[in-house]
JSON list of C-alpha atoms in Angstrom, two decimals:
[
{"chain": "A", "resi": 1, "resn": "MET", "atom": "CA", "xyz": [-18.36, -16.89, 9.87]},
{"chain": "A", "resi": 2, "resn": "ILE", "atom": "CA", "xyz": [-16.68, -13.30, 9.54]},
{"chain": "A", "resi": 3, "resn": "GLU", "atom": "CA", "xyz": [-16.04, -13.75, 13.31]},
{"chain": "A", "resi": 4, "resn": "ASN", "atom": "CA", "xyz": [-14.71, -17.33, 12.99]},
{"chain": "A", "resi": 5, "resn": "VAL", "atom": "CA", "xyz": [-12.90, -15.78, 10.81]},
{"chain": "A", "resi": 6, "resn": "ARG", "atom": "CA", "xyz": [-11.13, -12.86, 13.67]},
{"chain": "A", "resi": 7, "resn": "LYS", "atom": "CA", "xyz": [-10.52, -15.99, 15.45]},
{"chain": "A", "resi": 8, "resn": "TYR", "atom": "CA", "xyz": [-7.62, -16.89, 13.21]},
{"chain": "A", "resi": 9, "resn": "PRO", "atom": "CA", "xyz": [-4.87, -14.50, 13.21]},
{"chain": "A", "resi": 10, "resn": "VAL", "atom": "CA", "xyz": [-2.04, -16.09, 12.47]},
{"chain": "A", "resi": 11, "resn": "ALA", "atom": "CA", "xyz": [-3.66, -19.32, 10.00]},
{"chain": "A", "resi": 12, "resn": "THR", "atom": "CA", "xyz": [-4.59, -14.88, 8.04]},
{"chain": "A", "resi": 13, "resn": "VAL", "atom": "CA", "xyz": [-1.41, -14.42, 8.17]},
{"chain": "A", "resi": 14, "resn": "ALA", "atom": "CA", "xyz": [-0.05, -17.66, 7.08]},
{"chain": "A", "resi": 15, "resn": "ILE", "atom": "CA", "xyz": [-2.31, -17.84, 4.02]},
{"chain": "A", "resi": 16, "resn": "LEU", "atom": "CA", "xyz": [-1.92, -14.39, 3.22]},
{"chain": "A", "resi": 17, "resn": "SER", "atom": "CA", "xyz": [2.06, -15.15, 2.51]},
{"chain": "A", "resi": 18, "resn": "PHE", "atom": "CA", "xyz": [1.04, -18.28, 1.18]},
{"chain": "A", "resi": 19, "resn": "TYR", "atom": "CA", "xyz": [-0.89, -16.50, -1.23]},
{"chain": "A", "resi": 20, "resn": "TYR", "atom": "CA", "xyz": [2.11, -13.76, -2.14]},
{"chain": "A", "resi": 21, "resn": "ALA", "atom": "CA", "xyz": [4.38, -16.35, -1.87]},
{"chain": "A", "resi": 22, "resn": "VAL", "atom": "CA", "xyz": [2.16, -18.01, -5.23]},
{"chain": "A", "resi": 23, "resn": "GLY", "atom": "CA", "xyz": [2.11, -14.48, -6.27]},
{"chain": "A", "resi": 24, "resn": "VAL", "atom": "CA", "xyz": [6.11, -14.31, -6.41]},
{"chain": "A", "resi": 25, "resn": "VAL", "atom": "CA", "xyz": [6.49, -17.20, -8.82]},
{"chain": "A", "resi": 26, "resn": "GLY", "atom": "CA", "xyz": [3.06, -15.98, -10.61]},
{"chain": "A", "resi": 27, "resn": "ILE", "atom": "CA", "xyz": [5.04, -13.16, -12.22]},
{"chain": "A", "resi": 28, "resn": "SER", "atom": "CA", "xyz": [8.28, -14.71, -11.97]},
{"chain": "A", "resi": 29, "resn": "LEU", "atom": "CA", "xyz": [7.59, -16.42, -14.45]},
{"chain": "A", "resi": 30, "resn": "GLU", "atom": "CA", "xyz": [7.85, -15.01, -18.33]},
{"chain": "A", "resi": 31, "resn": "ILE", "atom": "CA", "xyz": [4.36, -18.04, -18.86]},
{"chain": "A", "resi": 32, "resn": "THR", "atom": "CA", "xyz": [2.11, -16.68, -15.78]},
{"chain": "A", "resi": 33, "resn": "GLN", "atom": "CA", "xyz": [2.93, -13.38, -15.44]},
{"chain": "A", "resi": 34, "resn": "SER", "atom": "CA", "xyz": [0.65, -12.25, -17.84]},
{"chain": "A", "resi": 35, "resn": "LEU", "atom": "CA", "xyz": [-2.69, -13.61, -15.88]},
{"chain": "A", "resi": 36, "resn": "PHE", "atom": "CA", "xyz": [-1.28, -12.45, -12.26]},
{"chain": "A", "resi": 37, "resn": "ARG", "atom": "CA", "xyz": [-0.26, -8.86, -13.77]},
{"chain": "A", "resi": 38, "resn": "ALA", "atom": "CA", "xyz": [-4.22, -9.18, -14.09]},
{"chain": "A", "resi": 39, "resn": "LEU", "atom": "CA", "xyz": [-4.95, -10.06, -10.18]},
{"chain": "A", "resi": 40, "resn": "VAL", "atom": "CA", "xyz": [-3.20, -6.72, -8.69]},
{"chain": "A", "resi": 41, "resn": "PRO", "atom": "CA", "xyz": [-6.04, -5.05, -8.30]},
{"chain": "A", "resi": 42, "resn": "PHE", "atom": "CA", "xyz": [-8.09, -8.26, -6.82]},
{"chain": "A", "resi": 43, "resn": "THR", "atom": "CA", "xyz": [-4.92, -8.87, -4.52]},
{"chain": "A", "resi": 44, "resn": "LEU", "atom": "CA", "xyz": [-5.31, -5.28, -3.51]},
{"chain": "A", "resi": 45, "resn": "LEU", "atom": "CA", "xyz": [-8.43, -5.39, -2.89]},
{"chain": "A", "resi": 46, "resn": "CYS", "atom": "CA", "xyz": [-8.53, -9.15, -0.96]},
{"chain": "A", "resi": 47, "resn": "SER", "atom": "CA", "xyz": [-5.70, -7.76, 1.02]},
{"chain": "A", "resi": 48, "resn": "LEU", "atom": "CA", "xyz": [-7.55, -4.26, 2.66]},
{"chain": "A", "resi": 49, "resn": "TYR", "atom": "CA", "xyz": [-10.78, -6.88, 2.81]},
{"chain": "A", "resi": 50, "resn": "PHE", "atom": "CA", "xyz": [-8.94, -9.47, 5.16]},
{"chain": "A", "resi": 51, "resn": "MET", "atom": "CA", "xyz": [-6.80, -5.63, 6.93]},
{"chain": "A", "resi": 52, "resn": "TRP", "atom": "CA", "xyz": [-10.32, -4.81, 7.89]},
{"chain": "A", "resi": 53, "resn": "LEU", "atom": "CA", "xyz": [-11.63, -7.11, 8.95]},
{"chain": "A", "resi": 54, "resn": "PHE", "atom": "CA", "xyz": [-9.15, -7.66, 11.22]},
{"chain": "A", "resi": 55, "resn": "HIS", "atom": "CA", "xyz": [-10.28, -3.73, 12.85]},
{"chain": "A", "resi": 56, "resn": "GLU", "atom": "CA", "xyz": [-11.43, -4.09, 15.95]},
{"chain": "A", "resi": 57, "resn": "SER", "atom": "CA", "xyz": [-13.81, -1.59, 17.64]},
{"chain": "A", "resi": 58, "resn": "ALA", "atom": "CA", "xyz": [-14.86, -0.33, 13.82]},
{"chain": "A", "resi": 59, "resn": "ASN", "atom": "CA", "xyz": [-17.23, 3.34, 13.60]},
{"chain": "A", "resi": 60, "resn": "LEU", "atom": "CA", "xyz": [-17.86, 5.26, 11.34]},
{"chain": "A", "resi": 61, "resn": "ARG", "atom": "CA", "xyz": [-15.22, 7.63, 12.70]},
{"chain": "A", "resi": 62, "resn": "LEU", "atom": "CA", "xyz": [-12.91, 5.02, 11.14]},
{"chain": "A", "resi": 63, "resn": "TYR", "atom": "CA", "xyz": [-14.70, 4.31, 7.84]},
{"chain": "A", "resi": 64, "resn": "LEU", "atom": "CA", "xyz": [-14.90, 8.12, 7.15]},
{"chain": "A", "resi": 65, "resn": "THR", "atom": "CA", "xyz": [-10.81, 8.12, 7.95]},
{"chain": "A", "resi": 66, "resn": "ALA", "atom": "CA", "xyz": [-10.60, 5.55, 5.48]},
{"chain": "A", "resi": 67, "resn": "LEU", "atom": "CA", "xyz": [-12.78, 7.10, 2.88]},
{"chain": "A", "resi": 68, "resn": "VAL", "atom": "CA", "xyz": [-10.70, 10.86, 3.13]},
{"chain": "A", "resi": 69, "resn": "ILE", "atom": "CA", "xyz": [-7.23, 8.74, 3.03]},
{"chain": "A", "resi": 70, "resn": "PHE", "atom": "CA", "xyz": [-8.57, 7.12, -0.15]},
{"chain": "A", "resi": 71, "resn": "ILE", "atom": "CA", "xyz": [-9.92, 10.24, -1.79]},
{"chain": "A", "resi": 72, "resn": "LEU", "atom": "CA", "xyz": [-6.99, 12.36, -0.91]},
{"chain": "A", "resi": 73, "resn": "GLY", "atom": "CA", "xyz": [-4.51, 8.96, -2.09]},
{"chain": "A", "resi": 74, "resn": "TYR", "atom": "CA", "xyz": [-6.10, 8.76, -5.09]},
{"chain": "A", "resi": 75, "resn": "VAL", "atom": "CA", "xyz": [-6.25, 13.04, -5.92]},
{"chain": "A", "resi": 76, "resn": "ILE", "atom": "CA", "xyz": [-2.64, 13.38, -5.34]},
{"chain": "A", "resi": 77, "resn": "GLU", "atom": "CA", "xyz": [-1.92, 10.82, -7.55]},
{"chain": "A", "resi": 78, "resn": "ALA", "atom": "CA", "xyz": [-4.32, 12.47, -9.99]},
{"chain": "A", "resi": 79, "resn": "VAL", "atom": "CA", "xyz": [-2.67, 15.70, -9.63]},
{"chain": "A", "resi": 80, "resn": "GLY", "atom": "CA", "xyz": [1.16, 14.43, -9.89]},
{"chain": "A", "resi": 81, "resn": "VAL", "atom": "CA", "xyz": [0.59, 12.33, -13.14]},
{"chain": "A", "resi": 82, "resn": "ASN", "atom": "CA", "xyz": [-1.61, 14.60, -14.47]},
{"chain": "A", "resi": 83, "resn": "THR", "atom": "CA", "xyz": [1.00, 17.30, -14.02]},
{"chain": "A", "resi": 84, "resn": "GLY", "atom": "CA", "xyz": [4.49, 15.92, -13.13]},
{"chain": "A", "resi": 85, "resn": "ILE", "atom": "CA", "xyz": [4.69, 18.19, -9.92]},
{"chain": "A", "resi": 86, "resn": "ILE", "atom": "CA", "xyz": [3.91, 15.95, -6.64]},
{"chain": "A", "resi": 87, "resn": "PHE", "atom": "CA", "xyz": [6.39, 12.78, -7.88]},
{"chain": "A", "resi": 88, "resn": "GLY", "atom": "CA", "xyz": [7.89, 14.00, -11.27]},
{"chain": "A", "resi": 89, "resn": "HIS", "atom": "CA", "xyz": [6.98, 13.04, -15.01]},
{"chain": "A", "resi": 90, "resn": "TYR", "atom": "CA", "xyz": [5.19, 9.61, -15.06]},
{"chain": "A", "resi": 91, "resn": "GLU", "atom": "CA", "xyz": [1.94, 7.49, -16.15]},
{"chain": "A", "resi": 92, "resn": "TYR", "atom": "CA", "xyz": [0.25, 5.22, -15.14]},
{"chain": "A", "resi": 93, "resn": "GLY", "atom": "CA", "xyz": [0.10, 1.32, -16.86]},
{"chain": "A", "resi": 94, "resn": "LYS", "atom": "CA", "xyz": [-2.57, -0.81, -17.55]},
{"chain": "A", "resi": 95, "resn": "THR", "atom": "CA", "xyz": [-2.35, -3.12, -14.55]},
{"chain": "A", "resi": 96, "resn": "LEU", "atom": "CA", "xyz": [-3.59, -1.29, -11.90]},
{"chain": "A", "resi": 97, "resn": "GLY", "atom": "CA", "xyz": [-6.73, -1.75, -13.77]},
{"chain": "A", "resi": 98, "resn": "PHE", "atom": "CA", "xyz": [-9.84, 1.48, -14.43]},
{"chain": "A", "resi": 99, "resn": "LYS", "atom": "CA", "xyz": [-8.63, 5.15, -14.91]},
{"chain": "A", "resi": 100, "resn": "LEU", "atom": "CA", "xyz": [-10.51, 8.21, -14.40]},
{"chain": "A", "resi": 101, "resn": "TRP", "atom": "CA", "xyz": [-8.64, 11.28, -14.68]},
{"chain": "A", "resi": 102, "resn": "ASN", "atom": "CA", "xyz": [-5.59, 8.73, -16.06]},
{"chain": "A", "resi": 103, "resn": "THR", "atom": "CA", "xyz": [-5.15, 7.76, -12.33]},
{"chain": "A", "resi": 104, "resn": "PRO", "atom": "CA", "xyz": [-6.60, 3.45, -11.53]},
{"chain": "A", "resi": 105, "resn": "LEU", "atom": "CA", "xyz": [-8.58, 4.05, -8.73]},
{"chain": "A", "resi": 106, "resn": "MET", "atom": "CA", "xyz": [-6.86, 1.06, -7.02]},
{"chain": "A", "resi": 107, "resn": "ILE", "atom": "CA", "xyz": [-4.13, 3.37, -5.79]},
{"chain": "A", "resi": 108, "resn": "GLY", "atom": "CA", "xyz": [-6.80, 5.22, -3.49]},
{"chain": "A", "resi": 109, "resn": "VAL", "atom": "CA", "xyz": [-6.62, 1.93, -2.13]},
{"chain": "A", "resi": 110, "resn": "ASN", "atom": "CA", "xyz": [-3.24, 1.47, -1.84]},
{"chain": "A", "resi": 111, "resn": "TRP", "atom": "CA", "xyz": [-1.83, 4.44, -0.31]},
{"chain": "A", "resi": 112, "resn": "LEU", "atom": "CA", "xyz": [-5.36, 3.53, 2.61]},
{"chain": "A", "resi": 113, "resn": "LEU", "atom": "CA", "xyz": [-4.14, -0.12, 2.87]},
{"chain": "A", "resi": 114, "resn": "LEU", "atom": "CA", "xyz": [-0.27, 0.53, 3.67]},
{"chain": "A", "resi": 115, "resn": "ILE", "atom": "CA", "xyz": [-0.57, 3.88, 5.32]},
{"chain": "A", "resi": 116, "resn": "TYR", "atom": "CA", "xyz": [-3.22, 1.77, 7.53]},
{"chain": "A", "resi": 117, "resn": "SER", "atom": "CA", "xyz": [-0.88, -0.75, 7.78]},
{"chain": "A", "resi": 118, "resn": "CYS", "atom": "CA", "xyz": [2.58, 0.76, 8.15]},
{"chain": "A", "resi": 119, "resn": "TRP", "atom": "CA", "xyz": [1.06, 3.13, 11.15]},
{"chain": "A", "resi": 120, "resn": "THR", "atom": "CA", "xyz": [0.11, -0.14, 13.17]},
{"chain": "A", "resi": 121, "resn": "LEU", "atom": "CA", "xyz": [3.17, -1.87, 12.83]},
{"chain": "A", "resi": 122, "resn": "THR", "atom": "CA", "xyz": [4.79, 1.38, 13.73]},
{"chain": "A", "resi": 123, "resn": "GLY", "atom": "CA", "xyz": [3.04, 1.12, 16.49]},
{"chain": "A", "resi": 124, "resn": "ILE", "atom": "CA", "xyz": [4.65, -2.26, 18.05]},
{"chain": "A", "resi": 125, "resn": "PHE", "atom": "CA", "xyz": [8.14, 0.28, 18.97]},
{"chain": "A", "resi": 126, "resn": "THR", "atom": "CA", "xyz": [6.92, 3.51, 20.28]},
{"chain": "A", "resi": 127, "resn": "ALA", "atom": "CA", "xyz": [3.99, 4.86, 21.48]},
{"chain": "A", "resi": 128, "resn": "ASN", "atom": "CA", "xyz": [5.72, 8.21, 20.64]},
{"chain": "A", "resi": 129, "resn": "ARG", "atom": "CA", "xyz": [3.24, 10.02, 17.99]},
{"chain": "A", "resi": 130, "resn": "TRP", "atom": "CA", "xyz": [6.01, 11.38, 16.28]},
{"chain": "A", "resi": 131, "resn": "LEU", "atom": "CA", "xyz": [8.43, 8.58, 16.14]},
{"chain": "A", "resi": 132, "resn": "ARG", "atom": "CA", "xyz": [5.82, 6.69, 14.69]},
{"chain": "A", "resi": 133, "resn": "TYR", "atom": "CA", "xyz": [4.99, 9.59, 12.47]},
{"chain": "A", "resi": 134, "resn": "LEU", "atom": "CA", "xyz": [9.04, 9.80, 11.01]},
{"chain": "A", "resi": 135, "resn": "SER", "atom": "CA", "xyz": [9.31, 6.41, 11.19]},
{"chain": "A", "resi": 136, "resn": "GLY", "atom": "CA", "xyz": [6.42, 5.05, 9.47]},
{"chain": "A", "resi": 137, "resn": "SER", "atom": "CA", "xyz": [7.42, 7.83, 6.20]},
{"chain": "A", "resi": 138, "resn": "LEU", "atom": "CA", "xyz": [11.11, 6.59, 6.11]},
{"chain": "A", "resi": 139, "resn": "LEU", "atom": "CA", "xyz": [9.59, 2.82, 6.35]},
{"chain": "A", "resi": 140, "resn": "MET", "atom": "CA", "xyz": [6.80, 3.95, 3.50]},
{"chain": "A", "resi": 141, "resn": "VAL", "atom": "CA", "xyz": [10.36, 5.67, 1.30]},
{"chain": "A", "resi": 142, "resn": "VAL", "atom": "CA", "xyz": [11.98, 1.50, 2.42]},
{"chain": "A", "resi": 143, "resn": "TYR", "atom": "CA", "xyz": [8.82, 0.72, 0.79]},
{"chain": "A", "resi": 144, "resn": "ASP", "atom": "CA", "xyz": [8.45, 2.73, -2.67]},
{"chain": "A", "resi": 145, "resn": "LEU", "atom": "CA", "xyz": [12.38, 1.62, -3.19]},
{"chain": "A", "resi": 146, "resn": "ALA", "atom": "CA", "xyz": [11.69, -1.88, -2.92]},
{"chain": "A", "resi": 147, "resn": "LEU", "atom": "CA", "xyz": [7.62, -0.99, -5.48]},
{"chain": "A", "resi": 148, "resn": "GLU", "atom": "CA", "xyz": [9.54, 1.09, -8.68]},
{"chain": "A", "resi": 149, "resn": "PRO", "atom": "CA", "xyz": [11.62, -0.45, -10.27]},
{"chain": "A", "resi": 150, "resn": "VAL", "atom": "CA", "xyz": [8.60, -4.29, -9.93]},
{"chain": "A", "resi": 151, "resn": "ALA", "atom": "CA", "xyz": [6.11, -1.34, -10.44]},
{"chain": "A", "resi": 152, "resn": "ILE", "atom": "CA", "xyz": [7.59, -0.57, -14.12]},
{"chain": "A", "resi": 153, "resn": "ARG", "atom": "CA", "xyz": [8.46, -4.43, -14.64]},
{"chain": "A", "resi": 154, "resn": "LEU", "atom": "CA", "xyz": [5.24, -4.57, -14.67]},
{"chain": "A", "resi": 155, "resn": "ASP", "atom": "CA", "xyz": [3.33, -2.18, -16.62]},
{"chain": "A", "resi": 156, "resn": "MET", "atom": "CA", "xyz": [1.95, -0.24, -13.05]},
{"chain": "A", "resi": 157, "resn": "TRP", "atom": "CA", "xyz": [3.27, 2.64, -14.30]},
{"chain": "A", "resi": 158, "resn": "SER", "atom": "CA", "xyz": [6.51, 4.13, -15.98]},
{"chain": "A", "resi": 159, "resn": "TRP", "atom": "CA", "xyz": [8.87, 7.54, -15.57]},
{"chain": "A", "resi": 160, "resn": "PHE", "atom": "CA", "xyz": [9.69, 9.69, -18.49]},
{"chain": "A", "resi": 161, "resn": "GLY", "atom": "CA", "xyz": [13.59, 9.51, -17.72]},
{"chain": "A", "resi": 162, "resn": "ALA", "atom": "CA", "xyz": [15.98, 7.46, -16.90]},
{"chain": "A", "resi": 163, "resn": "GLU", "atom": "CA", "xyz": [16.05, 7.67, -13.65]},
{"chain": "A", "resi": 164, "resn": "ILE", "atom": "CA", "xyz": [13.36, 7.50, -10.31]},
{"chain": "A", "resi": 165, "resn": "PRO", "atom": "CA", "xyz": [13.31, 11.43, -9.31]},
{"chain": "A", "resi": 166, "resn": "LEU", "atom": "CA", "xyz": [14.26, 12.36, -6.11]},
{"chain": "A", "resi": 167, "resn": "GLN", "atom": "CA", "xyz": [11.66, 14.40, -5.81]},
{"chain": "A", "resi": 168, "resn": "ASN", "atom": "CA", "xyz": [9.33, 10.51, -5.96]},
{"chain": "A", "resi": 169, "resn": "TYR", "atom": "CA", "xyz": [11.09, 10.02, -2.76]},
{"chain": "A", "resi": 170, "resn": "ILE", "atom": "CA", "xyz": [10.54, 13.44, -0.77]},
{"chain": "A", "resi": 171, "resn": "ALA", "atom": "CA", "xyz": [6.89, 13.88, -2.27]},
{"chain": "A", "resi": 172, "resn": "TRP", "atom": "CA", "xyz": [6.41, 9.40, -0.64]},
{"chain": "A", "resi": 173, "resn": "PHE", "atom": "CA", "xyz": [8.20, 10.66, 2.38]},
{"chain": "A", "resi": 174, "resn": "PHE", "atom": "CA", "xyz": [5.84, 13.97, 3.77]},
{"chain": "A", "resi": 175, "resn": "ILE", "atom": "CA", "xyz": [2.12, 12.78, 1.68]},
{"chain": "A", "resi": 176, "resn": "SER", "atom": "CA", "xyz": [2.72, 9.74, 4.67]},
{"chain": "A", "resi": 177, "resn": "ILE", "atom": "CA", "xyz": [3.25, 11.70, 7.35]},
{"chain": "A", "resi": 178, "resn": "ILE", "atom": "CA", "xyz": [0.71, 13.93, 6.68]},
{"chain": "A", "resi": 179, "resn": "LEU", "atom": "CA", "xyz": [-1.90, 10.47, 6.59]},
{"chain": "A", "resi": 180, "resn": "PHE", "atom": "CA", "xyz": [0.10, 9.31, 9.10]},
{"chain": "A", "resi": 181, "resn": "ILE", "atom": "CA", "xyz": [-1.04, 12.14, 11.27]},
{"chain": "A", "resi": 182, "resn": "LEU", "atom": "CA", "xyz": [-5.01, 12.29, 10.11]},
{"chain": "A", "resi": 183, "resn": "LEU", "atom": "CA", "xyz": [-5.35, 8.86, 10.62]},
{"chain": "A", "resi": 184, "resn": "ASP", "atom": "CA", "xyz": [-3.57, 10.06, 15.06]},
{"chain": "A", "resi": 185, "resn": "ILE", "atom": "CA", "xyz": [-6.30, 11.96, 14.92]},
{"chain": "A", "resi": 186, "resn": "ASN", "atom": "CA", "xyz": [-9.68, 11.10, 14.13]},
{"chain": "A", "resi": 187, "resn": "VAL", "atom": "CA", "xyz": [-8.68, 7.01, 15.42]},
{"chain": "A", "resi": 188, "resn": "LYS", "atom": "CA", "xyz": [-7.07, 6.93, 18.79]},
{"chain": "A", "resi": 189, "resn": "GLN", "atom": "CA", "xyz": [-6.69, 3.66, 18.90]},
{"chain": "A", "resi": 190, "resn": "ILE", "atom": "CA", "xyz": [-6.04, 1.29, 16.09]},
{"chain": "A", "resi": 191, "resn": "ARG", "atom": "CA", "xyz": [-6.03, -2.47, 17.21]},
{"chain": "A", "resi": 192, "resn": "ASN", "atom": "CA", "xyz": [-5.52, -4.68, 14.69]},
{"chain": "A", "resi": 193, "resn": "LYS", "atom": "CA", "xyz": [-3.59, -7.98, 15.00]},
{"chain": "A", "resi": 194, "resn": "ILE", "atom": "CA", "xyz": [-2.85, -8.82, 11.23]},
{"chain": "A", "resi": 195, "resn": "ALA", "atom": "CA", "xyz": [-2.96, -5.31, 8.92]},
{"chain": "A", "resi": 196, "resn": "PRO", "atom": "CA", "xyz": [1.84, -4.89, 10.39]},
{"chain": "A", "resi": 197, "resn": "ALA", "atom": "CA", "xyz": [2.11, -8.76, 9.52]},
{"chain": "A", "resi": 198, "resn": "LEU", "atom": "CA", "xyz": [0.57, -7.59, 6.29]},
{"chain": "A", "resi": 199, "resn": "PHE", "atom": "CA", "xyz": [2.98, -4.52, 5.80]},
{"chain": "A", "resi": 200, "resn": "ILE", "atom": "CA", "xyz": [6.10, -6.68, 5.40]},
{"chain": "A", "resi": 201, "resn": "ILE", "atom": "CA", "xyz": [4.28, -9.54, 3.63]},
{"chain": "A", "resi": 202, "resn": "GLN", "atom": "CA", "xyz": [3.92, -6.98, 0.95]},
{"chain": "A", "resi": 203, "resn": "LEU", "atom": "CA", "xyz": [7.31, -5.25, 1.47]},
{"chain": "A", "resi": 204, "resn": "ALA", "atom": "CA", "xyz": [9.25, -8.58, 1.14]},
{"chain": "A", "resi": 205, "resn": "PHE", "atom": "CA", "xyz": [6.93, -9.63, -2.09]},
{"chain": "A", "resi": 206, "resn": "PHE", "atom": "CA", "xyz": [8.29, -6.80, -4.06]},
{"chain": "A", "resi": 207, "resn": "ILE", "atom": "CA", "xyz": [12.20, -7.13, -2.45]},
{"chain": "A", "resi": 208, "resn": "ILE", "atom": "CA", "xyz": [12.16, -11.00, -3.43]},
{"chain": "A", "resi": 209, "resn": "LEU", "atom": "CA", "xyz": [10.83, -9.91, -6.75]},
{"chain": "A", "resi": 210, "resn": "ASN", "atom": "CA", "xyz": [13.22, -6.89, -7.34]},
{"chain": "A", "resi": 211, "resn": "ILE", "atom": "CA", "xyz": [16.12, -10.32, -7.07]},
{"chain": "A", "resi": 212, "resn": "VAL", "atom": "CA", "xyz": [14.35, -12.68, -8.64]},
{"chain": "A", "resi": 213, "resn": "PHE", "atom": "CA", "xyz": [14.19, -9.55, -11.89]},
{"chain": "A", "resi": 214, "resn": "ARG", "atom": "CA", "xyz": [18.13, -8.49, -11.18]},
{"chain": "A", "resi": 215, "resn": "LEU", "atom": "CA", "xyz": [18.83, -12.29, -11.28]},
{"chain": "A", "resi": 216, "resn": "THR", "atom": "CA", "xyz": [16.56, -13.23, -14.57]}
]
């Protein structure tokens, strides 16, 4: 069955696009927003599963690297939320699910999902690794700019202050570079037919929700 799914990357991207489009509608409507907020952890895991399904030539090195990125992403966030040193002062809400040390485990999943999919997207445009590090990290900051207002609105997290600190975006940039380098060094070639589209789908999801929230 898994092999059959891999034969249809375009259909898989279409299904994921439809799923996220339904999410936009569900989150936009007050009557269904609480239900769709509860589905956020499931959506992250589902997206990660399908992304991983289309990775070609998976091996132990890939899985270990993915585990390290997950752990690093989680630990960095745990240190950040408990000290305010890395991103600024903030706290997590209930939407991302179970928390350990005031940090949802899903945040590690999110970092892994974004780093892998963004890295594959940059590979479409350039083979130069340093250009990929820089452009990918800038793209991650753009993603966070779209994510932050929606995340606050959906109680993923909240900031202690009226403005999101510039420190947060600077941290996103440099953390992304570090994780891109880690992925690049340990997994030399990544071929994945849906990962670039998945990053674009998620970015579009947050951009559209930003527009919707501004209009309502």
